[in-house]
PDB file of C-alpha atoms and ligand atoms in Angstrom:
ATOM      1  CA  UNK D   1     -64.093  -3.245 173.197  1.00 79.00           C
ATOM      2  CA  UNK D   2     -65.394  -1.636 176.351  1.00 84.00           C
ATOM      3  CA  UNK D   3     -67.542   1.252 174.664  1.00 84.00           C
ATOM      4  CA  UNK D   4     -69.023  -2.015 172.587  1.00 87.00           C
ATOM      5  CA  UNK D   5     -69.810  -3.899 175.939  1.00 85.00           C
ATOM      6  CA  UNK D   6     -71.363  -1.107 177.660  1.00 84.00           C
ATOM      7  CA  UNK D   7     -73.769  -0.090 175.264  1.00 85.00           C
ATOM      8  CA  UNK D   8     -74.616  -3.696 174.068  1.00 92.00           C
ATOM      9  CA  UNK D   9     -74.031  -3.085 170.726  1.00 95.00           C
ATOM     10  CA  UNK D  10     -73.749  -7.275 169.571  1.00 95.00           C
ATOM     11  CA  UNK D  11     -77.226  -7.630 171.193  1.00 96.00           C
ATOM     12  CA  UNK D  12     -78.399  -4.665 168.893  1.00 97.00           C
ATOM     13  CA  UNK D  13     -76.618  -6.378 166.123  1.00 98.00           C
ATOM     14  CA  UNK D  14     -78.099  -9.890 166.632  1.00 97.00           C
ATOM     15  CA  UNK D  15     -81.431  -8.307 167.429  1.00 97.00           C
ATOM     16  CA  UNK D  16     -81.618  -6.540 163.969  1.00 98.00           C
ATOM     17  CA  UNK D  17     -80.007  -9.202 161.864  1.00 98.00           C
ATOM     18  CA  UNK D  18     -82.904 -11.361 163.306  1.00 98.00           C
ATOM     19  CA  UNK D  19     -85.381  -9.382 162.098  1.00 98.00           C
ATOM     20  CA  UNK D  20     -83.995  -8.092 159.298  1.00 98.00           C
ATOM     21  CA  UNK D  21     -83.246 -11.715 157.864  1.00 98.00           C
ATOM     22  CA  UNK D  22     -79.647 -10.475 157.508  1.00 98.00           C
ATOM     23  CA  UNK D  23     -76.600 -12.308 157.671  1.00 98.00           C
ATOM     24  CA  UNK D  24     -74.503  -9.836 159.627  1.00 98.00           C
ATOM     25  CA  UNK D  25     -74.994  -6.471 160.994  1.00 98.00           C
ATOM     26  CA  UNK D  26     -72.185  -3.952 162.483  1.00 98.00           C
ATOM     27  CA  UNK D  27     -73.741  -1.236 164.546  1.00 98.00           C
ATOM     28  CA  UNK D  28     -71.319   1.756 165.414  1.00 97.00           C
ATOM     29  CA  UNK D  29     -71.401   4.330 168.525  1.00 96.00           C
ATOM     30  CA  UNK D  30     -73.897   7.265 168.029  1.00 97.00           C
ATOM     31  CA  UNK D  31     -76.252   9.041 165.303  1.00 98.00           C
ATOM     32  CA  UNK D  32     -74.629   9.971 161.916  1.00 98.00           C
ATOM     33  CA  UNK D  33     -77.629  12.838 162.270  1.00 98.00           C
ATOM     34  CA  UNK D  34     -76.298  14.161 164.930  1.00 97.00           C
ATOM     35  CA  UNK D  35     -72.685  13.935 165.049  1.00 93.00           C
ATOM     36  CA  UNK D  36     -70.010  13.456 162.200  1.00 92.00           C
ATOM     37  CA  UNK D  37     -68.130  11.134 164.080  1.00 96.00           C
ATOM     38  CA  UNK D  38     -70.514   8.540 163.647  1.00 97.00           C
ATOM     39  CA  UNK D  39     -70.592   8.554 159.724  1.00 98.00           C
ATOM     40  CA  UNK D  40     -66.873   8.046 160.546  1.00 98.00           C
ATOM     41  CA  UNK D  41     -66.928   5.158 162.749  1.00 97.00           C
ATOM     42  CA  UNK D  42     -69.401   3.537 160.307  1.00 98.00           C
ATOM     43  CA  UNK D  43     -66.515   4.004 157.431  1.00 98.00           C
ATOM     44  CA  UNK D  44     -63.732   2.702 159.350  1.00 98.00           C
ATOM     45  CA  UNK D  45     -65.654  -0.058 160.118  1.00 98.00           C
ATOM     46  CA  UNK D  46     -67.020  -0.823 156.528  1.00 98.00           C
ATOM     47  CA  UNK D  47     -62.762  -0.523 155.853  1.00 98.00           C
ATOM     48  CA  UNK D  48     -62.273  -3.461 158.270  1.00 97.00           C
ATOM     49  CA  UNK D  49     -65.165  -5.449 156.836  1.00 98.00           C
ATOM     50  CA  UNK D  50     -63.794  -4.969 152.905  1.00 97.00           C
ATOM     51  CA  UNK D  51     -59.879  -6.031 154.294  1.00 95.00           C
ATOM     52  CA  UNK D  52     -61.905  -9.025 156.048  1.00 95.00           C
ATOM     53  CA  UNK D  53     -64.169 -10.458 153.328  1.00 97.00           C
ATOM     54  CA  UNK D  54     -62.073  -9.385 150.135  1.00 96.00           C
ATOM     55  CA  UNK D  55     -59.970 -12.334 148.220  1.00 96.00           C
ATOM     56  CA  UNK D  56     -57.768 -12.294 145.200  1.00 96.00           C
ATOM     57  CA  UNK D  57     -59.254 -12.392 141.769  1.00 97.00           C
ATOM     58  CA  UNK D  58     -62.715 -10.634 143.263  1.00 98.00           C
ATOM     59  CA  UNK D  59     -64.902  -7.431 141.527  1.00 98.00           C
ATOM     60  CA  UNK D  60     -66.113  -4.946 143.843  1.00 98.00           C
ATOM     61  CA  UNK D  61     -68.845  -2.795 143.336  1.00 98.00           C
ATOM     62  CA  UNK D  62     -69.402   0.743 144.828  1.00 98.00           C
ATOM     63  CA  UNK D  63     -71.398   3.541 144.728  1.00 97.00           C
ATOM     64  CA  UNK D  64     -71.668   7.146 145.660  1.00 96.00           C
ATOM     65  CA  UNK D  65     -72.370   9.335 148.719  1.00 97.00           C
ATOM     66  CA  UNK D  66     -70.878  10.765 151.099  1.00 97.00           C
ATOM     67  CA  UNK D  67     -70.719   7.773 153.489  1.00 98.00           C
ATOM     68  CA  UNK D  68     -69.062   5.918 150.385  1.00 98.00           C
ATOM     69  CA  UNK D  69     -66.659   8.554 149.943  1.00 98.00           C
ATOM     70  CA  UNK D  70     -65.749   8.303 153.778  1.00 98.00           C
ATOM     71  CA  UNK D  71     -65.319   5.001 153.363  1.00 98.00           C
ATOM     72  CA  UNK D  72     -62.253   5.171 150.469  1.00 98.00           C
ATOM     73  CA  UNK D  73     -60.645   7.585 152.611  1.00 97.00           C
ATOM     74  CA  UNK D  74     -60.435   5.047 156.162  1.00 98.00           C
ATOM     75  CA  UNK D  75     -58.717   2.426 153.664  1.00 97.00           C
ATOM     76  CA  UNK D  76     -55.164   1.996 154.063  1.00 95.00           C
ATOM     77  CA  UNK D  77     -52.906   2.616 151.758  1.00 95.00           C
ATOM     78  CA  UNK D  78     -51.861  -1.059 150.770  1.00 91.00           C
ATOM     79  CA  UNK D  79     -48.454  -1.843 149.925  1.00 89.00           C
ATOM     80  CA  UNK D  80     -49.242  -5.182 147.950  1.00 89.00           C
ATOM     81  CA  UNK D  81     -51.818  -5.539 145.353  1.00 87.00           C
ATOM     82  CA  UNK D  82     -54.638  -7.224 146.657  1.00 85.00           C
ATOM     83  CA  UNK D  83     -55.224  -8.275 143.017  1.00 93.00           C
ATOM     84  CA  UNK D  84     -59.081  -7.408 143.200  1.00 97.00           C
ATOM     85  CA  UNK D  85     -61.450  -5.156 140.112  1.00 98.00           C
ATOM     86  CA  UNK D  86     -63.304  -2.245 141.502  1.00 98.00           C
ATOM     87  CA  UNK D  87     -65.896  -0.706 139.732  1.00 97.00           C
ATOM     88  CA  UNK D  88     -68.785   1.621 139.759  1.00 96.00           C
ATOM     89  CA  UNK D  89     -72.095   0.605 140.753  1.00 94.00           C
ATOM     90  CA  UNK D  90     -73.881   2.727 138.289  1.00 90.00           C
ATOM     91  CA  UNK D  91     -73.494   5.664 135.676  1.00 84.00           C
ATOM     92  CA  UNK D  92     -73.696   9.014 136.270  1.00 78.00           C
ATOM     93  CA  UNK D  93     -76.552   9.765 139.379  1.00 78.00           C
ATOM     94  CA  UNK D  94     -76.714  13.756 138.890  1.00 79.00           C
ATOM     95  CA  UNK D  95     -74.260  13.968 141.959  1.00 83.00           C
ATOM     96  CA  UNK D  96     -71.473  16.286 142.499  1.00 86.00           C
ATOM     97  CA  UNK D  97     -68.379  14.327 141.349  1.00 89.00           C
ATOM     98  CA  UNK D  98     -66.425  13.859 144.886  1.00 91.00           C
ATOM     99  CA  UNK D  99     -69.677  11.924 145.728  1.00 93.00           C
ATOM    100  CA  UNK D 100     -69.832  10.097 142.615  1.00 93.00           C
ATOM    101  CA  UNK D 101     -68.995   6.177 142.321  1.00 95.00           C
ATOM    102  CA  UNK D 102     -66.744   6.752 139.794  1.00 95.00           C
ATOM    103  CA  UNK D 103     -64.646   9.285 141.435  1.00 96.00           C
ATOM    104  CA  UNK D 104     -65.285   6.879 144.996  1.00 97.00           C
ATOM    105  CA  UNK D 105     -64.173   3.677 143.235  1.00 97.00           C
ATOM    106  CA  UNK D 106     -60.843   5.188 141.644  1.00 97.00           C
ATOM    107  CA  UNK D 107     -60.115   6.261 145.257  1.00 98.00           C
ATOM    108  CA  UNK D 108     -61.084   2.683 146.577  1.00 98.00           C
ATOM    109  CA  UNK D 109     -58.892   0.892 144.009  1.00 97.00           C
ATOM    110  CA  UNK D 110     -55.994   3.357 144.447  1.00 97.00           C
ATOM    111  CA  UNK D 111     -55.678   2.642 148.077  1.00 97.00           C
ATOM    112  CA  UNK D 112     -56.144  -1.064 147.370  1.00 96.00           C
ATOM    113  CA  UNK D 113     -53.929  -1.274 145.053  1.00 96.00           C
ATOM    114  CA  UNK D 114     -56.493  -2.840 142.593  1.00 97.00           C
ATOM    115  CA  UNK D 115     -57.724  -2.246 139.031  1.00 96.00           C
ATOM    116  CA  UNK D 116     -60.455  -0.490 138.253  1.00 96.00           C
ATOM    117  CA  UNK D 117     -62.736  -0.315 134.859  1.00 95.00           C
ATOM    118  CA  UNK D 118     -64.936   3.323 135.236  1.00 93.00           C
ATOM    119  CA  UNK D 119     -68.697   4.154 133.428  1.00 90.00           C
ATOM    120  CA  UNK D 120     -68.708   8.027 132.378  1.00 84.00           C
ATOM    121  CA  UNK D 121     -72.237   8.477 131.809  1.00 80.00           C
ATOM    122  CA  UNK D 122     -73.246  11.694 131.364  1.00 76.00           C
ATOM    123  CA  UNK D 123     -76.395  11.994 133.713  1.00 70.00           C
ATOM    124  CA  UNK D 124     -78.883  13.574 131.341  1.00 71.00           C
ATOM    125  CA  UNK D 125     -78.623  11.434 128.368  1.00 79.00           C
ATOM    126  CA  UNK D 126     -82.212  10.787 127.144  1.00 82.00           C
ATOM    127  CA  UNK D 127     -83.200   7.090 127.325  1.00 81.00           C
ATOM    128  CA  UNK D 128     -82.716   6.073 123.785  1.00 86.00           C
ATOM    129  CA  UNK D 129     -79.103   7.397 124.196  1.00 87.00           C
ATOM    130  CA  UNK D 130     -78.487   5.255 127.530  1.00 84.00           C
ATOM    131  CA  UNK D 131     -79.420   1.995 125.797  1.00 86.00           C
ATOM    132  CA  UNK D 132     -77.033   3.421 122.738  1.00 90.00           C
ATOM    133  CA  UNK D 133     -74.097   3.481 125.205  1.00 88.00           C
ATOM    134  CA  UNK D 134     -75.029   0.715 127.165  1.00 87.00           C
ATOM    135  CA  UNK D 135     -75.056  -1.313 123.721  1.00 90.00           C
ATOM    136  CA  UNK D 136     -71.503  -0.492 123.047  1.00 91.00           C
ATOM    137  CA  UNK D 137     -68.588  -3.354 123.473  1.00 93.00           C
ATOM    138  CA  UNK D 138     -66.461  -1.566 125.681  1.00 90.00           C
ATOM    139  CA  UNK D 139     -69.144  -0.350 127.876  1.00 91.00           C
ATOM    140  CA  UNK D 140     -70.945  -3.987 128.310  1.00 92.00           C
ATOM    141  CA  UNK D 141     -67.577  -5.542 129.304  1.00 93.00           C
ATOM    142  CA  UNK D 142     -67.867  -3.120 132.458  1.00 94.00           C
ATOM    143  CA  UNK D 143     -71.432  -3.885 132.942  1.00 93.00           C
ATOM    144  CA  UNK D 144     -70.838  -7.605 132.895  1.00 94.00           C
ATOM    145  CA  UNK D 145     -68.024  -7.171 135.747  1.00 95.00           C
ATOM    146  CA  UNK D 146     -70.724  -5.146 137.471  1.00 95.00           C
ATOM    147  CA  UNK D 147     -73.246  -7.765 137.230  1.00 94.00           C
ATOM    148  CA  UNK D 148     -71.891 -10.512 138.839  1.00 93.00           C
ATOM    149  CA  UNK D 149     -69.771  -8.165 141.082  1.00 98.00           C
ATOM    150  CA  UNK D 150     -68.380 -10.835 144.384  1.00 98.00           C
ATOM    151  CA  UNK D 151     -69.061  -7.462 147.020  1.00 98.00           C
ATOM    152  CA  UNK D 152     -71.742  -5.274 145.995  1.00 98.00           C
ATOM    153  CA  UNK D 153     -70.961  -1.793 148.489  1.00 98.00           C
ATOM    154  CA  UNK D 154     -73.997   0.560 148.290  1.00 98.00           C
ATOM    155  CA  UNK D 155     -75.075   3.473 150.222  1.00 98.00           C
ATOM    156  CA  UNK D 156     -78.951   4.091 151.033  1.00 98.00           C
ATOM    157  CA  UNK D 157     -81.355   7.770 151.573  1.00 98.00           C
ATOM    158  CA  UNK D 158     -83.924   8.791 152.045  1.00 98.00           C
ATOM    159  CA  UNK D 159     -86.099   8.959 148.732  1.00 98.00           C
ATOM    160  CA  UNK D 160     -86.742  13.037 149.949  1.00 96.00           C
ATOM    161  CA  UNK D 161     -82.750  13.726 150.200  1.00 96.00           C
ATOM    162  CA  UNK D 162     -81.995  12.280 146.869  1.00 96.00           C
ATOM    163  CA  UNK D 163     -84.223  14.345 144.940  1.00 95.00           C
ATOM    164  CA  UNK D 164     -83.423  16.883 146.555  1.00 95.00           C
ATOM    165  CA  UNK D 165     -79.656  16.502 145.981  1.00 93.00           C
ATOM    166  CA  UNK D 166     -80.419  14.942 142.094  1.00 90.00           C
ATOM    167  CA  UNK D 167     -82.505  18.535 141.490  1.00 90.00           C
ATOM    168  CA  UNK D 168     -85.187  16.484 140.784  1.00 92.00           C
ATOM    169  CA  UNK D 169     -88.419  18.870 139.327  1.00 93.00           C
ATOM    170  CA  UNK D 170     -91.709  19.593 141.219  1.00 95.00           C
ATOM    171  CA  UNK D 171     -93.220  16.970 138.939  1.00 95.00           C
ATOM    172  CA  UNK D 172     -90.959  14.318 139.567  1.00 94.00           C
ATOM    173  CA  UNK D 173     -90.761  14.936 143.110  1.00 95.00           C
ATOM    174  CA  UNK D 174     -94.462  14.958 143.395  1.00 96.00           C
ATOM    175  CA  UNK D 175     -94.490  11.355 141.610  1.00 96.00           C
ATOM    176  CA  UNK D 176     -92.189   9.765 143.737  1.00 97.00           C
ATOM    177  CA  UNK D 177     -94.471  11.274 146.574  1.00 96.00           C
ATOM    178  CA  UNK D 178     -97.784   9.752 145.214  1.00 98.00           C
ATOM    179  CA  UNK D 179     -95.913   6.338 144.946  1.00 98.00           C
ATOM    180  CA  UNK D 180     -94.702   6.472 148.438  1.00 98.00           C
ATOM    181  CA  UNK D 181     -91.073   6.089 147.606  1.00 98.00           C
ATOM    182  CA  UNK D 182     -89.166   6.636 151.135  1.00 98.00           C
ATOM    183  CA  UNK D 183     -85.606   4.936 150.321  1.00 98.00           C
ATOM    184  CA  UNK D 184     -83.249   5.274 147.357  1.00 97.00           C
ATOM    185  CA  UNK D 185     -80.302   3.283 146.471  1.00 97.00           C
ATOM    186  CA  UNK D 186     -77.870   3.144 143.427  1.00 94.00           C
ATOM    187  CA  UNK D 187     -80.518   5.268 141.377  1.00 93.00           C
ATOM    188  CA  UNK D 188     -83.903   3.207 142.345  1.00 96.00           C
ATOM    189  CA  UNK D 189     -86.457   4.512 144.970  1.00 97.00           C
ATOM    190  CA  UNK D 190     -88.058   2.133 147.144  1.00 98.00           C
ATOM    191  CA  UNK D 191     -91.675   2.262 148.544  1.00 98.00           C
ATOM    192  CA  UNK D 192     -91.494   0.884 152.195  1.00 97.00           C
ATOM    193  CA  UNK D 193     -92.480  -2.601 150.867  1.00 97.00           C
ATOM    194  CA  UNK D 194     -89.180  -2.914 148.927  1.00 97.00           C
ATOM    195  CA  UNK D 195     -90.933  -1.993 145.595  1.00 98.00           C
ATOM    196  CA  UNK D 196     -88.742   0.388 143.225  1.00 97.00           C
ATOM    197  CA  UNK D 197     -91.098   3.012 142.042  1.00 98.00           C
ATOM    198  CA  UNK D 198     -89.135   5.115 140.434  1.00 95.00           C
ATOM    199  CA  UNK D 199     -85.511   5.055 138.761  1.00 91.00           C
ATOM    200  CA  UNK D 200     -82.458   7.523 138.056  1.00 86.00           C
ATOM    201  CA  UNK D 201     -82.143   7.437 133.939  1.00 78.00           C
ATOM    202  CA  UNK D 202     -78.839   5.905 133.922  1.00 79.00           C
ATOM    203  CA  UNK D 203     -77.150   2.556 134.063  1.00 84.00           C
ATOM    204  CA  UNK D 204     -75.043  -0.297 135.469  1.00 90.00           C
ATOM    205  CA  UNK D 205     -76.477  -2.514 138.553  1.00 93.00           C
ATOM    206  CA  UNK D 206     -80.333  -3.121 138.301  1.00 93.00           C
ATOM    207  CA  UNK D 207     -82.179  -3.878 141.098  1.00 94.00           C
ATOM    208  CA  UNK D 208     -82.450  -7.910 139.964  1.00 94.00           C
ATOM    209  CA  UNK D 209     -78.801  -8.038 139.092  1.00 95.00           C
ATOM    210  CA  UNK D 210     -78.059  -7.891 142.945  1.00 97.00           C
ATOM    211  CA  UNK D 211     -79.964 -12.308 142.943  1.00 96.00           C
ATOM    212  CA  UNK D 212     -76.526 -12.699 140.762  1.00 95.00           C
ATOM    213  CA  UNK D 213     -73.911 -10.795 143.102  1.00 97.00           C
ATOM    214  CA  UNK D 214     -72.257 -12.151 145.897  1.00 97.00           C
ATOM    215  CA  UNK D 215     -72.577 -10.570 149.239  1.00 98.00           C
ATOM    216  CA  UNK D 216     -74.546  -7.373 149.124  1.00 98.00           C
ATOM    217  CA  UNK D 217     -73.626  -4.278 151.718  1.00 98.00           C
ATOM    218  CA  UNK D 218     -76.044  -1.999 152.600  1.00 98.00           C
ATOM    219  CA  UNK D 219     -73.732   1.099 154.336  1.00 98.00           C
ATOM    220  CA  UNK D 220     -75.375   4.520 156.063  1.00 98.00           C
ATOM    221  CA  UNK D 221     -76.380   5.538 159.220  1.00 98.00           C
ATOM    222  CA  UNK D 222     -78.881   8.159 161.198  1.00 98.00           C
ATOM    223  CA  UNK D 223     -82.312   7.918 162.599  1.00 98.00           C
ATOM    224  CA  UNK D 224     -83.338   9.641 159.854  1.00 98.00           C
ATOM    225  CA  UNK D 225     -82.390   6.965 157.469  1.00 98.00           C
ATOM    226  CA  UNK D 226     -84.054   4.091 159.235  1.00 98.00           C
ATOM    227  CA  UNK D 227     -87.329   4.047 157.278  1.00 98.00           C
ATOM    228  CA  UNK D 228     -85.339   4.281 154.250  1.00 98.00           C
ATOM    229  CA  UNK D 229     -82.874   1.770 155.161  1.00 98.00           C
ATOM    230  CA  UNK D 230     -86.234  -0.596 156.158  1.00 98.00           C
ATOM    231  CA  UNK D 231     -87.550   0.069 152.428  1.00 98.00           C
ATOM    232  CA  UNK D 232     -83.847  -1.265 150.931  1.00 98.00           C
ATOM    233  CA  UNK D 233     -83.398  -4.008 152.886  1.00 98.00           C
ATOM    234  CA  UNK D 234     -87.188  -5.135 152.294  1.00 98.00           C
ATOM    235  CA  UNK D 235     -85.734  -5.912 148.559  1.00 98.00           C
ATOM    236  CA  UNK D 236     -84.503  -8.999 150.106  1.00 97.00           C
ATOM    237  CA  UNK D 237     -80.954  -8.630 148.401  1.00 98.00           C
ATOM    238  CA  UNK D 238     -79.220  -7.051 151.144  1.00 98.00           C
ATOM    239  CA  UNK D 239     -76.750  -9.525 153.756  1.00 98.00           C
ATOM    240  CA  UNK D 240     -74.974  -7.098 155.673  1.00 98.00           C
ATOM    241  CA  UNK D 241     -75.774  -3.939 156.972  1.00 98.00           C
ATOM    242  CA  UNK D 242     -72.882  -1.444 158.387  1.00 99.00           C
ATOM    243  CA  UNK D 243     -74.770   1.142 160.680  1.00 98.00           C
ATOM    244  CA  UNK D 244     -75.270   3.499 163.911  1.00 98.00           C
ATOM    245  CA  UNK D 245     -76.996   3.240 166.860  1.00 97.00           C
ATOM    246  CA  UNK D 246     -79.531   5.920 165.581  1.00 98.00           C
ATOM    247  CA  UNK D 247     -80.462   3.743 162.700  1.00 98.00           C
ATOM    248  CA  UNK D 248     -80.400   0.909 164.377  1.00 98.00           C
ATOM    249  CA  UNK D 249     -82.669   1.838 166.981  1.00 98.00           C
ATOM    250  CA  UNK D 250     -84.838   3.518 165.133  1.00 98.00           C
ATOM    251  CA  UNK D 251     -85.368   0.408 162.994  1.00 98.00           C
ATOM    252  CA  UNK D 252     -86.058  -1.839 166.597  1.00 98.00           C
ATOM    253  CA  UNK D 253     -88.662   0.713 167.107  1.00 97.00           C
ATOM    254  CA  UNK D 254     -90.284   0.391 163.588  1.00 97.00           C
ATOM    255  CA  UNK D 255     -90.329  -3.326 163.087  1.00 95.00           C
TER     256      UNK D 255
HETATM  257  O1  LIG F   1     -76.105   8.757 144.853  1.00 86.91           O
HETATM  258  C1  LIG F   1     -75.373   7.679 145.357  1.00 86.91           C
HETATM  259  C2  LIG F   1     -75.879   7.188 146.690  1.00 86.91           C
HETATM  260  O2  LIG F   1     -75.182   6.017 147.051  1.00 86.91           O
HETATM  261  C3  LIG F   1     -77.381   6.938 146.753  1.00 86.91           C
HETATM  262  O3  LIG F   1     -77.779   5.762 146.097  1.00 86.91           O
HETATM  263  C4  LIG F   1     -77.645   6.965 148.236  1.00 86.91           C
HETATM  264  O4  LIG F   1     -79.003   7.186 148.528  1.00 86.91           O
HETATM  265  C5  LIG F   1     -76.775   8.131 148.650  1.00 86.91           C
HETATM  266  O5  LIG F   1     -75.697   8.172 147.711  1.00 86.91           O
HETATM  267  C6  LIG F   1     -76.274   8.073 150.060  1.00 86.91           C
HETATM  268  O6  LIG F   1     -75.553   9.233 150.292  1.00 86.91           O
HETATM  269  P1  LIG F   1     -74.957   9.666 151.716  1.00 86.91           P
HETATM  270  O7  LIG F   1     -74.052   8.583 152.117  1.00 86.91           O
HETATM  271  O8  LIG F   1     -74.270  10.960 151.428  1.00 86.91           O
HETATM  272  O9  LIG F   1     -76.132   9.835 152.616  1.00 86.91           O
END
């Protein structure tokens, strides 16, 4: 549309899918730091991408934040099954539970009229106890749909905001400081090389699962998130990123 033409947003988008090595890139009015709108524009059009790419018979993978949770809400309702699975990315992430996958994918799958197979994790479980659960029949069934999920939907921040918002210690925040994590996504924090330095105790996608998935979607916006965003998509995993001028921008600037 005109707003599109005037601020030559397909030029941003080709520009950064270039240099990103992505296959597609949507780039939305404005700066999700700035202005909520933004954040909302990004969601409607990550609803418009999902009714686009999503066939019959596919698994869909999502996980939490608030941009995630934005998203479920601009999906229509559907009247007709679309006969897809969605599921949760990973376990429990220490988040409050309207930002949680789980609560995100039942949302996603109720407005889609899809299934859905959930992971309650509790988020503290000490390791031993993870690989317990993990172990367990009905659990591994889910994780198997996860793992070779057809979409994989994932938010991104900045490695600061999530420990923040996780209540991370002093200790732990200190460690991911010394091993220059700046980006996080479902549960791993990335150095700005694409490393994962450090990871949320919990379970479900792992970083090398996302070789196996189909089309990976990196979703979040704000010049704040760019470095972040840069760290994620360094993984090499990542096709499509759904975005805001403020990222993308920000990222022009940086690479
Ligand atoms: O905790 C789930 C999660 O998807 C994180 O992996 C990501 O960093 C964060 O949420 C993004 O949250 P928001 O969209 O609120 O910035």
């Amino acid at each position: 549309d005109l707003v599109r033409e005037l601020r030559g947003l397909a030029d941003v988008e080709q520009r950064l899918a270039r240099r990103l090595g992505l296959q597609r890139v949507i780039v939305v009015p404005g700066d999700a730091d700035v202005d909520d709108t933004s954040k909302k524009e990004i969601a409607r059009a990550t609803a418009r991408f999902l009714k686009e790419v999503l066939r019959e018979g596919q698994v869909l993978a999502v996980t939490g934040g608030s941009t995630l949770a934005e998203v479920a809400l601009s999906l229509p309702e559907e009247s007709v099954p679309l006969g897809i699975t969605v599921v949760p990315g990973r376990g429990g992430l220490g988040e409050d539970v309207e930002l949680q996958a789980n609560t995100i994918a039942a949302e996603i799958a109720r407005r889609l009229r899809a299934n859905y197979r959930l992971l309650h994790v509790p988020d503290d479980l000490p390791e031993e106890a993870v690989e317990t659960v993990a172990s367990q029949p009905q659990v591994r069934e889910i994780l198997d749909l996860i793992r070779r999920a057809d979409i994989v939907l994932h938010g991104v921040g900045t490695a600061e905001e999530m420990a923040r918002r996780r209540r991370l210690g002093p200790a732990e925040t200190a460690r991911l400081r010394e091993r220059g994590a700046v980006g996080e996504a479902f549960g791993y924090y990335f150095n700005r090389q694409g490393q994962p330095v450090y990871q949320t105790a919990s379970f479900g996608l792992r970083v090398e699962d996302l070789a196996h998935c189909g089309q990976v979607v990196v979703v979040g916006g704000g010049r704040s998130k760019a470095e972040a965003a840069l760290a994620v998509i360094s993984t090499g995993y990542q096709d499509v990123l759904i975005t805001d001028e403020g990222l993308a921008w920000r990222v022009l600037e940086l690479t």
